[in-house]
One Martini backbone bead per residue (centre of mass of N, CA, C, O) as a GRO file, in nm:
protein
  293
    1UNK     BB    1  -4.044   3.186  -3.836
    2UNK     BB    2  -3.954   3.037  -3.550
    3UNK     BB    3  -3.696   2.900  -3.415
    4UNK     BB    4  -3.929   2.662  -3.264
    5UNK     BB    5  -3.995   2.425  -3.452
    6UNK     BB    6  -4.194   2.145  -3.571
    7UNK     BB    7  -4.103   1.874  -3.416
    8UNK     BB    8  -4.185   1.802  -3.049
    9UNK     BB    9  -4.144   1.527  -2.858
   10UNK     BB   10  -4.289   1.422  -2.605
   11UNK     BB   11  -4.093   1.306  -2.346
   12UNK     BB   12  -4.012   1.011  -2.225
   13UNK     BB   13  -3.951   0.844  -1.893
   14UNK     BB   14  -3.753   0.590  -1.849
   15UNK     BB   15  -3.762   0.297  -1.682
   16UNK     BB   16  -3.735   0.063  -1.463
   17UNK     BB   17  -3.861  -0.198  -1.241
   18UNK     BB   18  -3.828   0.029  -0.999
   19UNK     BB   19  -3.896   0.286  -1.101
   20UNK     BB   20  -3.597   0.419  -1.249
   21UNK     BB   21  -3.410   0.572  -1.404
   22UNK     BB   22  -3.328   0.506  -1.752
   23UNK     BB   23  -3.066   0.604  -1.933
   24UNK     BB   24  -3.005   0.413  -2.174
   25UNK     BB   25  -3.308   0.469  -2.288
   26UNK     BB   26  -3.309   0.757  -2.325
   27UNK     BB   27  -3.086   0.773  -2.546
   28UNK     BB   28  -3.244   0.623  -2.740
   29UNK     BB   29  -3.476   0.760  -2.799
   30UNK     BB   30  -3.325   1.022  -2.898
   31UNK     BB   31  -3.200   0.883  -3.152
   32UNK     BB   32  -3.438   0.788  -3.261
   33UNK     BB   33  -3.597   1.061  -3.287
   34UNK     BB   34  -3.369   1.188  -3.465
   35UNK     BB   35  -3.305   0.997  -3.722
   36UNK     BB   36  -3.635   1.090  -3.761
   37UNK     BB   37  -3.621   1.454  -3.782
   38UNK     BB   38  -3.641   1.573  -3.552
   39UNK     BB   39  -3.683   1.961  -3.378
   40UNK     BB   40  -3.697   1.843  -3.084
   41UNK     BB   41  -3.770   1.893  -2.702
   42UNK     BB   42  -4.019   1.786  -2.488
   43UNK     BB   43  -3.894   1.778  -2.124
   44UNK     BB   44  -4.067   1.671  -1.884
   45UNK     BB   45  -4.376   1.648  -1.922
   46UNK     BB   46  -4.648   1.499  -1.908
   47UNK     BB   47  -4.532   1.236  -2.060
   48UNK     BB   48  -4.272   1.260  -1.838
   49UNK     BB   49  -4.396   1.244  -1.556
   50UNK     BB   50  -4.277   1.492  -1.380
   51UNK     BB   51  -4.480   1.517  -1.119
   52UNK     BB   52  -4.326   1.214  -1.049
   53UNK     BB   53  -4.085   1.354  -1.014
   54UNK     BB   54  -3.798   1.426  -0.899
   55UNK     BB   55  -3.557   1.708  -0.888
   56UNK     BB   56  -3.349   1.516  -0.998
   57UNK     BB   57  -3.427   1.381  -1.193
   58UNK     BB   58  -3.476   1.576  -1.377
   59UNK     BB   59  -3.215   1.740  -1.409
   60UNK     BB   60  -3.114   1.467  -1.534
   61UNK     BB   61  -3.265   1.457  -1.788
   62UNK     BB   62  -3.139   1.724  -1.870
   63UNK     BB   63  -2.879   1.629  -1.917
   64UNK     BB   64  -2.861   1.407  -2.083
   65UNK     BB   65  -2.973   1.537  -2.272
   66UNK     BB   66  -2.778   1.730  -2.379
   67UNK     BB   67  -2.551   1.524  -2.425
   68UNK     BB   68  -2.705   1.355  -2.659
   69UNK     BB   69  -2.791   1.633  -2.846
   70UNK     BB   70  -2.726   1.908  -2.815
   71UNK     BB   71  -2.763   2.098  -3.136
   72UNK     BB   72  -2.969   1.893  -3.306
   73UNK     BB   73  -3.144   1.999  -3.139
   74UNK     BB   74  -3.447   2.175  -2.957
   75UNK     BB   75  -3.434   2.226  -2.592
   76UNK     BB   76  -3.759   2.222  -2.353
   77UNK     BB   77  -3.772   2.218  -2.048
   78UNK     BB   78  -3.976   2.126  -1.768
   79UNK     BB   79  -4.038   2.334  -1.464
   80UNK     BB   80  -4.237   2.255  -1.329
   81UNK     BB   81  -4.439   2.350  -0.996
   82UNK     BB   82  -4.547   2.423  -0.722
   83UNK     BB   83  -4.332   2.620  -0.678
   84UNK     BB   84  -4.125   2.875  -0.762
   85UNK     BB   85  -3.861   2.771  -0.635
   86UNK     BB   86  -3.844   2.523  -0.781
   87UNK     BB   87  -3.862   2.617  -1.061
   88UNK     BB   88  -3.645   2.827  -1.077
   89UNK     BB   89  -3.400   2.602  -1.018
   90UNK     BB   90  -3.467   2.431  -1.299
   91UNK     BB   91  -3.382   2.679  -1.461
   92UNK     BB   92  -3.149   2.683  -1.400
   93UNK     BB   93  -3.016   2.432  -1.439
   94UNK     BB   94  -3.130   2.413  -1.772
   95UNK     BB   95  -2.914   2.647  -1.833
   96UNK     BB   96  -2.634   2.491  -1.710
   97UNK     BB   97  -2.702   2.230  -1.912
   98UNK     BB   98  -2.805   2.346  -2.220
   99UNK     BB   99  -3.060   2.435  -2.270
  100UNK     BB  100  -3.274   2.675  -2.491
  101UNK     BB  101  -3.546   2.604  -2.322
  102UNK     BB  102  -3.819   2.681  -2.129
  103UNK     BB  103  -4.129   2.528  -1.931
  104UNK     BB  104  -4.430   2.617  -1.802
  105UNK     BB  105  -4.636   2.596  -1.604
  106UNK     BB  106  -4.896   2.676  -1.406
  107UNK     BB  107  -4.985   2.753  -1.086
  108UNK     BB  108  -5.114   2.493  -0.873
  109UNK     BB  109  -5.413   2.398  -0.670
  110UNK     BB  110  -5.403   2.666  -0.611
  111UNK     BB  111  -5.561   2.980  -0.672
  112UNK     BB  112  -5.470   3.250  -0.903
  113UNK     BB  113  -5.382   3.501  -0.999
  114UNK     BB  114  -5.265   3.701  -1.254
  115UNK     BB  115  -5.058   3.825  -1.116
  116UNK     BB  116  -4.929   3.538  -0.975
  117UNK     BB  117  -4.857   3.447  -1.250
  118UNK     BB  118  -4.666   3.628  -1.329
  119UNK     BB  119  -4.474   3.621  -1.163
  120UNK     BB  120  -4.391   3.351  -1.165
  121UNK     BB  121  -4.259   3.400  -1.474
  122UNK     BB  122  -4.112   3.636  -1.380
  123UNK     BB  123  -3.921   3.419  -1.157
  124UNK     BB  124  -3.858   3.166  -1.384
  125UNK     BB  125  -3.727   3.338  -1.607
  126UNK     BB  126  -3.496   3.477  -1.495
  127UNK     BB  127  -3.354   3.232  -1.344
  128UNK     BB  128  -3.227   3.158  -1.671
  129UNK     BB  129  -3.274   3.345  -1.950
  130UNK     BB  130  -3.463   3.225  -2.128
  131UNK     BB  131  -3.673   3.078  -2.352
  132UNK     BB  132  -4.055   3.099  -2.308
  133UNK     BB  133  -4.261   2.869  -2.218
  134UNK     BB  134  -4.603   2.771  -2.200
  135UNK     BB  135  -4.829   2.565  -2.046
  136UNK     BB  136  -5.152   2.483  -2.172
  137UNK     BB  137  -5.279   2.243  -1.946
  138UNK     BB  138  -5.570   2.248  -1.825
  139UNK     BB  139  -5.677   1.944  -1.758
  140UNK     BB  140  -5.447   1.945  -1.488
  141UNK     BB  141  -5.429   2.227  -1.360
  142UNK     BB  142  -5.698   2.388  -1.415
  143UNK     BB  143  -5.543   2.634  -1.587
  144UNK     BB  144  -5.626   2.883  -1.831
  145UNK     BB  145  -5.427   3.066  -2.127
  146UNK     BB  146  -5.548   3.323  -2.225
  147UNK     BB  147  -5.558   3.572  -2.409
  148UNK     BB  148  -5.556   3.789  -2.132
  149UNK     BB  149  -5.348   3.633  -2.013
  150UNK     BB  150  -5.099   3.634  -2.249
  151UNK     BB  151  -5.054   3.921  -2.208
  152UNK     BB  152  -4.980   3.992  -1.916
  153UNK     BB  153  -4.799   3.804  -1.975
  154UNK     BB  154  -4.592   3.984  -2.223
  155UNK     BB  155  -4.549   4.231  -2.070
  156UNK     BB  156  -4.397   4.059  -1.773
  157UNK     BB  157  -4.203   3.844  -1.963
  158UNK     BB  158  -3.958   3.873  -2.150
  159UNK     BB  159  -3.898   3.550  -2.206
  160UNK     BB  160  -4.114   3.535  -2.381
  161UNK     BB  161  -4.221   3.323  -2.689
  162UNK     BB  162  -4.429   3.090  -2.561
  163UNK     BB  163  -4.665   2.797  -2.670
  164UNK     BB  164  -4.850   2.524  -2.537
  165UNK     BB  165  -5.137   2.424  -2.709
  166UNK     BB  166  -5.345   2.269  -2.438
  167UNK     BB  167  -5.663   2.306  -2.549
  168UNK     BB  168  -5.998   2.405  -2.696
  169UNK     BB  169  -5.934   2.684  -2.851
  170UNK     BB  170  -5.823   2.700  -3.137
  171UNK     BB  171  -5.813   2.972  -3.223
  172UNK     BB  172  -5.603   3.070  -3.048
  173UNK     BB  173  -5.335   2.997  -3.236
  174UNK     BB  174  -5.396   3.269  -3.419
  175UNK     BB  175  -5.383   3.467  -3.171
  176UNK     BB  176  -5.093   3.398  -3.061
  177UNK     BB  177  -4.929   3.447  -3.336
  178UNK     BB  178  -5.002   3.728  -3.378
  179UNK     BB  179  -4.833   3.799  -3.134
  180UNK     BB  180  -4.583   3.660  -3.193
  181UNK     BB  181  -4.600   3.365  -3.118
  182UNK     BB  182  -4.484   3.052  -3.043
  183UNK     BB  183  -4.720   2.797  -3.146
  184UNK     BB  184  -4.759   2.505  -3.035
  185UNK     BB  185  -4.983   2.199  -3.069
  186UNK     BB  186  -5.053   1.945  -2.870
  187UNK     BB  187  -5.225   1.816  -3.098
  188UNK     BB  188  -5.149   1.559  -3.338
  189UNK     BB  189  -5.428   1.547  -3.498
  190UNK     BB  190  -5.365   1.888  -3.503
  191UNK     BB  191  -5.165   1.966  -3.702
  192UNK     BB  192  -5.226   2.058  -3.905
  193UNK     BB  193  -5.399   2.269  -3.894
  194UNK     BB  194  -5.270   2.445  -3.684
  195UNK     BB  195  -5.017   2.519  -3.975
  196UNK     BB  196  -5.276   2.724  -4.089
  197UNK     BB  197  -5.314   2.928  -3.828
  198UNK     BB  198  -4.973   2.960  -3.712
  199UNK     BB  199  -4.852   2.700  -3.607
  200UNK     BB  200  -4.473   2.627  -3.546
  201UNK     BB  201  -4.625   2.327  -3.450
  202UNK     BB  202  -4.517   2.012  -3.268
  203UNK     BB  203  -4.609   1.894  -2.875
  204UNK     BB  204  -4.608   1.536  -2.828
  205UNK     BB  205  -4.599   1.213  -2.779
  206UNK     BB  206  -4.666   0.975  -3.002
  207UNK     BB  207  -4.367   1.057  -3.167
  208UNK     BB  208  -4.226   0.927  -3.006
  209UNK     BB  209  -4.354   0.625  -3.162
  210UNK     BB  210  -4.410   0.817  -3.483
  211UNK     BB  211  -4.184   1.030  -3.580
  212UNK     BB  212  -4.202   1.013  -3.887
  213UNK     BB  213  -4.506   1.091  -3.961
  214UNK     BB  214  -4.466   1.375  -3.854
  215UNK     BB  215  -4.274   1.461  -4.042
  216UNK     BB  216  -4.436   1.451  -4.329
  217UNK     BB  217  -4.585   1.615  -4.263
  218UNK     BB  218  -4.389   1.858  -4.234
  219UNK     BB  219  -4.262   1.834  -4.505
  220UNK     BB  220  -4.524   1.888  -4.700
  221UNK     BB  221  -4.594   2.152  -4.604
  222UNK     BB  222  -4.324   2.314  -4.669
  223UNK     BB  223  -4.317   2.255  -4.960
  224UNK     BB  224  -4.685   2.289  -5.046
  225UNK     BB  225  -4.801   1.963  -5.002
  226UNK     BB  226  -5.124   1.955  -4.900
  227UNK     BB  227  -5.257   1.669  -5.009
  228UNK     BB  228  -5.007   1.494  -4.901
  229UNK     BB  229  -5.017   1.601  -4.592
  230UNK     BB  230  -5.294   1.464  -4.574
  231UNK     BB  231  -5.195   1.188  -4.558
  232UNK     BB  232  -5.024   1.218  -4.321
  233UNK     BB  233  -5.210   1.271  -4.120
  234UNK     BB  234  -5.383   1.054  -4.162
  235UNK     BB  235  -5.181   0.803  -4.110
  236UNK     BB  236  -5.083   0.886  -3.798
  237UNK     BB  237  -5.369   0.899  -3.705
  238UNK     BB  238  -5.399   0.566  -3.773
  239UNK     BB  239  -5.147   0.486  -3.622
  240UNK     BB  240  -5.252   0.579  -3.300
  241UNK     BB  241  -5.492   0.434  -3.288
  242UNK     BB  242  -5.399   0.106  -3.350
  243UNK     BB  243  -5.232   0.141  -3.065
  244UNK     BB  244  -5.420   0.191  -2.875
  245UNK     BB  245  -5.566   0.091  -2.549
  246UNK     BB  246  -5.806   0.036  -2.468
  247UNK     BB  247  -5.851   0.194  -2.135
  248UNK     BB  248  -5.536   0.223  -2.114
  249UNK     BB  249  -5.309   0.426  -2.048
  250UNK     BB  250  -5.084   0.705  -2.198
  251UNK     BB  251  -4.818   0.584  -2.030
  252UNK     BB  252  -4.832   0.272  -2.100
  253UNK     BB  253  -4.838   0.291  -2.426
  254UNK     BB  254  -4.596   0.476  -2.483
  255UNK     BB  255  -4.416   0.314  -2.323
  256UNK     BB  256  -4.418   0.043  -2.482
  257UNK     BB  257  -4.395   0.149  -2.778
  258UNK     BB  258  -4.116   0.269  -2.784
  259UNK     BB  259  -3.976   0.006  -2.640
  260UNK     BB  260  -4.031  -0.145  -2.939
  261UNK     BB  261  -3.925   0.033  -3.151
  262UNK     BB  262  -3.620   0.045  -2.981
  263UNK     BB  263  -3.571  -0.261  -2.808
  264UNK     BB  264  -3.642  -0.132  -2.513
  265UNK     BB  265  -3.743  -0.115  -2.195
  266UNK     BB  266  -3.946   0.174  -2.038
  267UNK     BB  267  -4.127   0.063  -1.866
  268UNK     BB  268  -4.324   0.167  -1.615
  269UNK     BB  269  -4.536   0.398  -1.490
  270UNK     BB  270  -4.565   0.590  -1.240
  271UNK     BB  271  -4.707   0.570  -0.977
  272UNK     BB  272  -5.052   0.445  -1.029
  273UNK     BB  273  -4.966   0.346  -1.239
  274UNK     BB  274  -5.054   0.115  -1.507
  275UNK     BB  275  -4.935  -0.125  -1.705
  276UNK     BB  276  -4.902  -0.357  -1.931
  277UNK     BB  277  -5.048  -0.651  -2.054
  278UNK     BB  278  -4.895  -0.940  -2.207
  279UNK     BB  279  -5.095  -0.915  -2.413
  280UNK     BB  280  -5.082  -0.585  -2.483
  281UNK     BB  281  -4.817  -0.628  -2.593
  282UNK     BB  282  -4.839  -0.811  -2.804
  283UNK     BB  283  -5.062  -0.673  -2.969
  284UNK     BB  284  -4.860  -0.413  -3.017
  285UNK     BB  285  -4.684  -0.541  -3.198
  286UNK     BB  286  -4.853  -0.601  -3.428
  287UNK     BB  287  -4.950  -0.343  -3.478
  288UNK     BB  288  -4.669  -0.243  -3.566
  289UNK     BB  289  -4.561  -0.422  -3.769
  290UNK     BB  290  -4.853  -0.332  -3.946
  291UNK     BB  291  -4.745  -0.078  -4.032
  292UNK     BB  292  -4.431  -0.082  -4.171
  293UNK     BB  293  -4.150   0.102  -4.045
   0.00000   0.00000   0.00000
């Protein structure tokens, strides 16, 4: 199994009542994530609201994860961008600060031919010089990272070690394994099946706020008892559902979670989120409450 495996909460970026970055709540969500046994991050990805941050905060977010995680877990950066020079940037500077492995969308909003797309992480990847994870989350991007567009990024793109599979075709996982590659499933409702087909993980958000129980899937699969496994996939599932607020966004709801589970207000979404209503999150408490964690 690669380097690269287990949980690997997408982690969320809080912010302050006027929408800036958060530092003291960001270590703490780091921290308590870690005491719950998590074996990465993965930092400003979709969960992070990363494309509504500028690219300073960006960089913060990397700077502060590495100095509050070090090696305790492994940090894997997303450095996607609309341009391949400012993804570049945030590669280098990824690098500069410690980070383990850098992550990147395909370059996005207008079309690019599978040759544009190899040479984008052929310069984003070089740029850092670290192991390269590819971020296929066609559902934002338009554009989705096919099995054989991922042999020609393989062919082309020397740093390339892995990807975070958030598609629909689930047997990709198993092919994209065979590939040699570290393939971690985006979707944390599938990740035992995920690692029954070859993914070496999972990266997804709700881990932000229900760590542990994403743990004991890992934990219980790794030991060799499925039925156990089956149990805790069950049991997160269930978690993961009872907090959930019907209409309201995903970006609301996490961090609304996280932000009780740790003790801090992570802050609203970044514009044009819209937060929890006072209602909602008193109803989210009694939910999370009633979890028993």
């Amino acid at each position: 199994m690669g380097q690269f495996k287990g949980i690997v909460p997408a982690l969320i970026t809080p912010s302050d009542s006027e929408g800036n970055l958060n530092e003291e709540a960001l270590r703490r969500v780091l921290e308590f994530n870690l005491d719950a046994g998590v074996h990465g991050f993965w930092v400003a990805g979709g969960t992070g609201e990363s494309v509504l941050l500028s690219d300073e905060e960006n960089r913060r977010v990397a700077s502060i994860t590495t100095d509050v995680v070090g090696d305790r877990a492994k940090i894997i950066m997303h450095v996607g961008a609309p341009t391949t020079d400012r993804a570049a940037a945030l590669a280098d500077h990824a690098a500069a600060v410690g980070c383990h492995a850098i992550c990147c969308v395909p370059p996005f909003f207008y079309r690019r031919s599978d040759s544009e797309i190899v040479a984008h992480y052929r310069i984003v990847g070089a740029a850092a010089d670290l192991p390269l994870f590819v971020y296929n989350l066609p559902s934002a991007t338009g554009v989705e990272i096919t099995v054989d567009l991922m042999r020609k990024i393989q062919e082309g793109v020397t740093q390339l070690r892995g990807l975070k599979h958030s598609a629909l075709p689930f047997a990709n996982v198993w092919t994209f394994s065979k590939m040699g590659l570290d393939c971690m499933t985006g979707n944390c409702l599938l990740m035992l099946p995920g690692l029954t087909i070859g993914a070496t993980g999972c990266v997804d958000g709700p881990p932000n706020a229900l760590p542990e129980l994403w743990v004991d899937v890992w934990n219980a699969y790794r030991a060799g008892d499925l039925r156990l496994a089956e149990q805790a996939q069950d049991r997160a599932r269930r978690a993961w559902e009872a907090i959930s607020i019907p209409g309201r966004g995903f970006h609301a709801t996490i961090k609304a979670a996280v932000g009780i589970r740790i003790g801090v207000d992570c802050g609203p979404p970044r514009a044009p989120g819209e937060p929890v209503t006072p209602e909602e999150r008193k109803n989210l408490e009694k939910m999370i409450e009633g979890l028993g964690l």
